[in-house]
PDB file of C-alpha atoms in Angstrom:
ATOM      1  CA  LEU A   8      52.288 -70.425 -17.479  1.00  0.00           C
ATOM      2  CA  PHE A   9      48.742 -70.140 -16.200  1.00  0.00           C
ATOM      3  CA  SER A  10      49.838 -71.213 -12.701  1.00  0.00           C
ATOM      4  CA  ALA A  11      52.593 -68.592 -12.692  1.00  0.00           C
ATOM      5  CA  ILE A  12      50.170 -65.816 -13.674  1.00  0.00           C
ATOM      6  CA  LEU A  13      47.681 -67.017 -11.086  1.00  0.00           C
ATOM      7  CA  THR A  14      50.351 -67.059  -8.377  1.00  0.00           C
ATOM      8  CA  ALA A  15      51.139 -63.413  -9.074  1.00  0.00           C
ATOM      9  CA  PHE A  16      47.500 -62.523  -8.564  1.00  0.00           C
ATOM     10  CA  LEU A  17      47.339 -64.648  -5.420  1.00  0.00           C
ATOM     11  CA  ILE A  18      50.268 -62.763  -3.913  1.00  0.00           C
ATOM     12  CA  LEU A  19      48.337 -59.574  -4.503  1.00  0.00           C
ATOM     13  CA  SER A  20      45.013 -60.850  -3.184  1.00  0.00           C
ATOM     14  CA  LEU A  21      46.235 -62.715  -0.090  1.00  0.00           C
ATOM     15  CA  GLY A  22      47.016 -59.364   1.487  1.00  0.00           C
ATOM     16  CA  LEU A  23      43.297 -58.637   1.517  1.00  0.00           C
ATOM     17  CA  LEU A  24      42.843 -61.385   4.139  1.00  0.00           C
ATOM     18  CA  PHE A  25      45.082 -59.703   6.719  1.00  0.00           C
ATOM     19  CA  PRO A  26      44.729 -56.427   8.621  1.00  0.00           C
ATOM     20  CA  ASP A  27      46.399 -53.326   7.286  1.00  0.00           C
ATOM     21  CA  LYS A  28      49.354 -52.858   9.640  1.00  0.00           C
ATOM     22  CA  ALA A  29      49.919 -49.313   8.331  1.00  0.00           C
ATOM     23  CA  GLN A  30      46.418 -48.288   9.466  1.00  0.00           C
ATOM     24  CA  ALA A  31      47.036 -49.696  12.947  1.00  0.00           C
ATOM     25  CA  THR A  32      50.216 -47.631  13.132  1.00  0.00           C
ATOM     26  CA  VAL A  33      48.360 -44.510  12.027  1.00  0.00           C
ATOM     27  CA  ASP A  34      45.687 -45.119  14.687  1.00  0.00           C
ATOM     28  CA  ALA A  35      48.302 -45.542  17.433  1.00  0.00           C
ATOM     29  CA  LEU A  36      50.166 -42.401  16.300  1.00  0.00           C
ATOM     30  CA  MET A  37      46.963 -40.382  16.409  1.00  0.00           C
ATOM     31  CA  VAL A  38      46.405 -41.436  20.050  1.00  0.00           C
ATOM     32  CA  VAL A  39      50.028 -40.460  20.905  1.00  0.00           C
ATOM     33  CA  SER A  40      49.526 -37.136  19.117  1.00  0.00           C
ATOM     34  CA  ALA A  41      46.344 -36.485  21.098  1.00  0.00           C
ATOM     35  CA  GLN A  42      48.183 -37.333  24.337  1.00  0.00           C
ATOM     36  CA  LEU A  43      51.012 -34.898  23.474  1.00  0.00           C
ATOM     37  CA  ASN A  44      48.438 -32.186  22.685  1.00  0.00           C
ATOM     38  CA  ALA A  45      46.818 -32.780  26.106  1.00  0.00           C
ATOM     39  CA  LEU A  46      50.175 -32.350  27.833  1.00  0.00           C
ATOM     40  CA  ASN A  47      50.775 -29.054  26.008  1.00  0.00           C
ATOM     41  CA  ASN A  48      47.261 -27.792  26.818  1.00  0.00           C
ATOM     42  CA  PRO A  49      46.741 -28.380  30.564  1.00  0.00           C
ATOM     43  CA  GLY A  50      43.102 -27.220  30.466  1.00  0.00           C
ATOM     44  CA  SER A  51      41.999 -29.807  27.953  1.00  0.00           C
ATOM     45  CA  SER A  52      40.557 -33.156  28.915  1.00  0.00           C
ATOM     46  CA  PRO A  53      42.953 -36.081  28.819  1.00  0.00           C
ATOM     47  CA  PRO A  54      42.600 -38.304  25.769  1.00  0.00           C
ATOM     48  CA  SER A  55      41.373 -41.833  26.090  1.00  0.00           C
ATOM     49  CA  PRO A  56      44.066 -44.503  26.163  1.00  0.00           C
ATOM     50  CA  TYR A  57      44.892 -46.320  22.953  1.00  0.00           C
ATOM     51  CA  GLN A  58      42.264 -48.942  22.211  1.00  0.00           C
ATOM     52  CA  PRO A  59      43.164 -51.299  19.409  1.00  0.00           C
ATOM     53  CA  THR A  60      40.401 -51.690  16.864  1.00  0.00           C
ATOM     54  CA  ASP A  61      38.134 -54.724  16.761  1.00  0.00           C
ATOM     55  CA  PRO A  62      39.675 -57.950  15.502  1.00  0.00           C
ATOM     56  CA  PHE A  63      40.124 -57.865  11.767  1.00  0.00           C
ATOM     57  CA  VAL A  64      37.620 -59.743   9.691  1.00  0.00           C
ATOM     58  CA  PRO A  65      38.216 -59.783   5.899  1.00  0.00           C
ATOM     59  CA  ASN A  66      35.234 -58.896   3.769  1.00  0.00           C
ATOM     60  CA  ALA A  67      33.380 -61.737   2.065  1.00  0.00           C
ATOM     61  CA  ILE A  68      34.386 -60.743  -1.471  1.00  0.00           C
ATOM     62  CA  SER A  69      38.089 -60.920  -0.531  1.00  0.00           C
ATOM     63  CA  VAL A  70      37.602 -64.380   0.943  1.00  0.00           C
ATOM     64  CA  TRP A  71      35.746 -65.623  -2.154  1.00  0.00           C
ATOM     65  CA  ILE A  72      38.333 -64.176  -4.533  1.00  0.00           C
ATOM     66  CA  ASN A  73      41.062 -66.058  -2.676  1.00  0.00           C
ATOM     67  CA  VAL A  74      38.982 -69.227  -2.449  1.00  0.00           C
ATOM     68  CA  LEU A  75      38.391 -69.183  -6.228  1.00  0.00           C
ATOM     69  CA  TRP A  76      42.023 -68.401  -7.047  1.00  0.00           C
ATOM     70  CA  ILE A  77      43.526 -70.944  -4.635  1.00  0.00           C
ATOM     71  CA  LEU A  78      41.165 -73.627  -5.964  1.00  0.00           C
ATOM     72  CA  SER A  79      42.067 -72.603  -9.511  1.00  0.00           C
ATOM     73  CA  LEU A  80      45.788 -72.870  -8.752  1.00  0.00           C
ATOM     74  CA  THR A  81      45.298 -76.232  -7.045  1.00  0.00           C
ATOM     75  CA  ILE A  82      43.288 -77.639  -9.958  1.00  0.00           C
ATOM     76  CA  SER A  83      45.878 -76.278 -12.426  1.00  0.00           C
ATOM     77  CA  LEU A  84      48.802 -77.866 -10.599  1.00  0.00           C
ATOM     78  CA  PHE A  85      46.920 -81.137 -10.100  1.00  0.00           C
ATOM     79  CA  THR A  86      46.140 -81.228 -13.800  1.00  0.00           C
ATOM     80  CA  SER A  87      49.762 -80.683 -14.770  1.00  0.00           C
ATOM     81  CA  VAL A  88      50.861 -83.515 -12.473  1.00  0.00           C
ATOM     82  CA  LEU A  89      48.207 -85.797 -14.002  1.00  0.00           C
ATOM     83  CA  ALA A  90      49.333 -84.805 -17.498  1.00  0.00           C
ATOM     84  CA  MET A  91      52.921 -85.792 -16.634  1.00  0.00           C
ATOM     85  CA  LEU A  92      51.686 -89.126 -15.292  1.00  0.00           C
ATOM     86  CA  ALA A  93      49.607 -89.717 -18.413  1.00  0.00           C
ATOM     87  CA  LYS A  94      52.646 -88.998 -20.569  1.00  0.00           C
ATOM     88  CA  GLN A  95      54.612 -91.604 -18.622  1.00  0.00           C
ATOM     89  CA  TRP A  96      51.750 -94.088 -18.980  1.00  0.00           C
ATOM     90  CA  CYS A  97      51.725 -93.568 -22.748  1.00  0.00           C
ATOM     91  CA  ARG A  98      55.485 -94.025 -22.920  1.00  0.00           C
ATOM     92  CA  ALA A  99      55.287 -97.232 -20.819  1.00  0.00           C
ATOM     93  CA  TYR A 100      52.451 -98.492 -23.019  1.00  0.00           C
ATOM     94  CA  ALA A 101      54.613 -98.339 -26.134  1.00  0.00           C
ATOM     95  CA  ALA A 102      57.908 -99.430 -24.542  1.00  0.00           C
ATOM     96  CA  ASN A 103      59.558-102.824 -24.846  1.00  0.00           C
ATOM     97  CA  ILE A 104      57.141-104.531 -27.184  1.00  0.00           C
ATOM     98  CA  SER A 105      58.560-107.821 -28.438  1.00  0.00           C
ATOM     99  CA  SER A 106      59.789-107.876 -32.020  1.00  0.00           C
ATOM    100  CA  VAL A 107      58.233-111.304 -32.482  1.00  0.00           C
ATOM    101  CA  ALA A 108      54.892-110.593 -34.110  1.00  0.00           C
ATOM    102  CA  ARG A 109      52.722-113.001 -32.092  1.00  0.00           C
ATOM    103  CA  GLN A 110      54.335-112.089 -28.774  1.00  0.00           C
ATOM    104  CA  GLY A 111      54.249-108.378 -29.571  1.00  0.00           C
ATOM    105  CA  ALA A 112      50.542-108.596 -30.425  1.00  0.00           C
ATOM    106  CA  ARG A 113      49.820-110.326 -27.115  1.00  0.00           C
ATOM    107  CA  GLN A 114      51.762-107.713 -25.158  1.00  0.00           C
ATOM    108  CA  ARG A 115      50.049-104.886 -26.980  1.00  0.00           C
ATOM    109  CA  HIS A 116      46.614-106.407 -26.454  1.00  0.00           C
ATOM    110  CA  PHE A 117      47.323-107.076 -22.730  1.00  0.00           C
ATOM    111  CA  ARG A 118      48.394-103.425 -22.282  1.00  0.00           C
ATOM    112  CA  TYR A 119      45.445-102.160 -24.303  1.00  0.00           C
ATOM    113  CA  MET A 120      42.984-104.091 -22.139  1.00  0.00           C
ATOM    114  CA  GLY A 121      44.656-102.667 -19.027  1.00  0.00           C
ATOM    115  CA  VAL A 122      44.372 -99.142 -20.422  1.00  0.00           C
ATOM    116  CA  LEU A 123      40.658 -99.668 -21.031  1.00  0.00           C
ATOM    117  CA  GLU A 124      40.053-101.352 -17.668  1.00  0.00           C
ATOM    118  CA  TRP A 125      41.786 -98.556 -15.787  1.00  0.00           C
ATOM    119  CA  ARG A 126      40.000 -95.894 -17.827  1.00  0.00           C
ATOM    120  CA  VAL A 127      43.176 -94.155 -18.965  1.00  0.00           C
ATOM    121  CA  PRO A 128      41.434 -92.488 -21.967  1.00  0.00           C
ATOM    122  CA  ALA A 129      38.830 -90.967 -19.620  1.00  0.00           C
ATOM    123  CA  ILE A 130      41.575 -89.669 -17.364  1.00  0.00           C
ATOM    124  CA  ILE A 131      43.446 -88.164 -20.276  1.00  0.00           C
ATOM    125  CA  ASN A 132      40.263 -86.659 -21.715  1.00  0.00           C
ATOM    126  CA  SER A 133      39.409 -85.062 -18.348  1.00  0.00           C
ATOM    127  CA  LEU A 134      42.649 -83.017 -18.276  1.00  0.00           C
ATOM    128  CA  PRO A 135      41.445 -80.231 -20.594  1.00  0.00           C
ATOM    129  CA  VAL A 136      38.175 -80.059 -18.707  1.00  0.00           C
ATOM    130  CA  LEU A 137      40.011 -79.571 -15.455  1.00  0.00           C
ATOM    131  CA  LEU A 138      42.089 -76.759 -16.964  1.00  0.00           C
ATOM    132  CA  HIS A 139      38.912 -75.124 -18.347  1.00  0.00           C
ATOM    133  CA  VAL A 140      37.396 -75.262 -14.844  1.00  0.00           C
ATOM    134  CA  ALA A 141      40.533 -73.683 -13.377  1.00  0.00           C
ATOM    135  CA  VAL A 142      40.508 -70.843 -15.915  1.00  0.00           C
ATOM    136  CA  PHE A 143      36.774 -70.314 -15.385  1.00  0.00           C
ATOM    137  CA  MET A 144      37.304 -70.051 -11.609  1.00  0.00           C
ATOM    138  CA  PHE A 145      40.162 -67.622 -12.128  1.00  0.00           C
ATOM    139  CA  LEU A 146      38.028 -65.416 -14.398  1.00  0.00           C
ATOM    140  CA  ILE A 147      35.129 -65.357 -11.917  1.00  0.00           C
ATOM    141  CA  GLY A 148      37.529 -64.388  -9.135  1.00  0.00           C
ATOM    142  CA  PHE A 149      39.127 -61.759 -11.357  1.00  0.00           C
ATOM    143  CA  MET A 150      35.758 -60.227 -12.168  1.00  0.00           C
ATOM    144  CA  ALA A 151      35.010 -60.060  -8.433  1.00  0.00           C
ATOM    145  CA  PHE A 152      38.462 -58.503  -7.902  1.00  0.00           C
ATOM    146  CA  LEU A 153      37.847 -55.817 -10.542  1.00  0.00           C
ATOM    147  CA  TRP A 154      34.334 -54.870  -9.403  1.00  0.00           C
ATOM    148  CA  PRO A 155      35.350 -52.720  -6.396  1.00  0.00           C
ATOM    149  CA  VAL A 156      38.428 -51.347  -8.213  1.00  0.00           C
ATOM    150  CA  ASN A 157      36.698 -49.662 -11.108  1.00  0.00           C
ATOM    151  CA  THR A 158      33.262 -50.299 -12.598  1.00  0.00           C
ATOM    152  CA  VAL A 159      34.244 -49.141 -16.107  1.00  0.00           C
ATOM    153  CA  LEU A 160      37.221 -51.516 -16.177  1.00  0.00           C
ATOM    154  CA  PHE A 161      34.967 -54.254 -14.810  1.00  0.00           C
ATOM    155  CA  ALA A 162      32.316 -53.612 -17.495  1.00  0.00           C
ATOM    156  CA  VAL A 163      34.875 -53.650 -20.346  1.00  0.00           C
ATOM    157  CA  MET A 164      36.504 -56.859 -19.103  1.00  0.00           C
ATOM    158  CA  ALA A 165      33.127 -58.469 -18.417  1.00  0.00           C
ATOM    159  CA  ALA A 166      32.022 -57.747 -21.993  1.00  0.00           C
ATOM    160  CA  ILE A 167      35.213 -59.303 -23.349  1.00  0.00           C
ATOM    161  CA  TRP A 168      34.854 -62.349 -21.088  1.00  0.00           C
ATOM    162  CA  ILE A 169      31.189 -62.799 -21.953  1.00  0.00           C
ATOM    163  CA  ALA A 170      32.030 -62.644 -25.670  1.00  0.00           C
ATOM    164  CA  GLY A 171      34.791 -65.219 -25.101  1.00  0.00           C
ATOM    165  CA  ALA A 172      32.441 -67.476 -23.100  1.00  0.00           C
ATOM    166  CA  VAL A 173      29.768 -67.264 -25.845  1.00  0.00           C
ATOM    167  CA  ALA A 174      32.364 -68.136 -28.495  1.00  0.00           C
ATOM    168  CA  TYR A 175      33.591 -71.045 -26.313  1.00  0.00           C
ATOM    169  CA  VAL A 176      30.079 -72.431 -25.875  1.00  0.00           C
ATOM    170  CA  LEU A 177      29.257 -72.050 -29.575  1.00  0.00           C
ATOM    171  CA  LEU A 178      32.461 -73.827 -30.608  1.00  0.00           C
ATOM    172  CA  ALA A 179      31.817 -76.596 -28.058  1.00  0.00           C
ATOM    173  CA  VAL A 180      28.208 -77.104 -29.203  1.00  0.00           C
ATOM    174  CA  ALA A 181      28.785 -76.744 -32.948  1.00  0.00           C
ATOM    175  CA  PRO A 182      30.046 -80.330 -33.460  1.00  0.00           C
ATOM    176  CA  LEU A 183      26.810 -81.616 -31.868  1.00  0.00           C
ATOM    177  CA  ILE A 184      24.757 -79.713 -34.448  1.00  0.00           C
ATOM    178  CA  TRP A 185      26.925 -80.045 -37.566  1.00  0.00           C
ATOM    179  CA  TYR A 186      28.610 -83.394 -38.160  1.00  0.00           C
ATOM    180  CA  ASN A 187      31.304 -81.920 -40.449  1.00  0.00           C
ATOM    181  CA  CYS A 188      32.300 -79.188 -37.935  1.00  0.00           C
ATOM    182  CA  PRO A 189      36.093 -79.333 -37.427  1.00  0.00           C
ATOM    183  CA  PHE A 190      35.942 -77.953 -33.843  1.00  0.00           C
ATOM    184  CA  LYS A 191      35.623 -81.273 -32.037  1.00  0.00           C
ATOM    185  CA  SER A 192      37.018 -81.431 -28.547  1.00  0.00           C
TER     186      SER A 192
END
């Protein structure tokens, strides 16, 4: 779901990296109009020929918004692929264990040692962190996107995001302070 929402925003923001073709058309039409006016008024000086504008260079904020959002989408998709792999690993871990107690215990122990050696728990535990990073990058890009649009909208959304970030940090730190805190992650 997050990737789908992010893709919609990317479609909108990628246009900021390309020149506005409508403006180029307007510029060319203004030159044509000036040339037609010069033909109708023989005493006026001839207009200069059409000179295309300088090569388009997107502004830095547009580039950074797209960098953040593309990285966010990439991390999100990478995380979902890793989550599917981890699910398959868990399924394979529990599959086809012998019904003979001694043999089943050996198989389970062998697989358990492999899981530890290959750091599967660390990989699985990193998945939420990767998604948090992707969401954080999206929100930073979204704040940068809103800033030039409307400062009031930016201020309201920034206040909401700051409140959410403070709550996130408090809930993440609370288990370190209070042992009985149920918000362990």
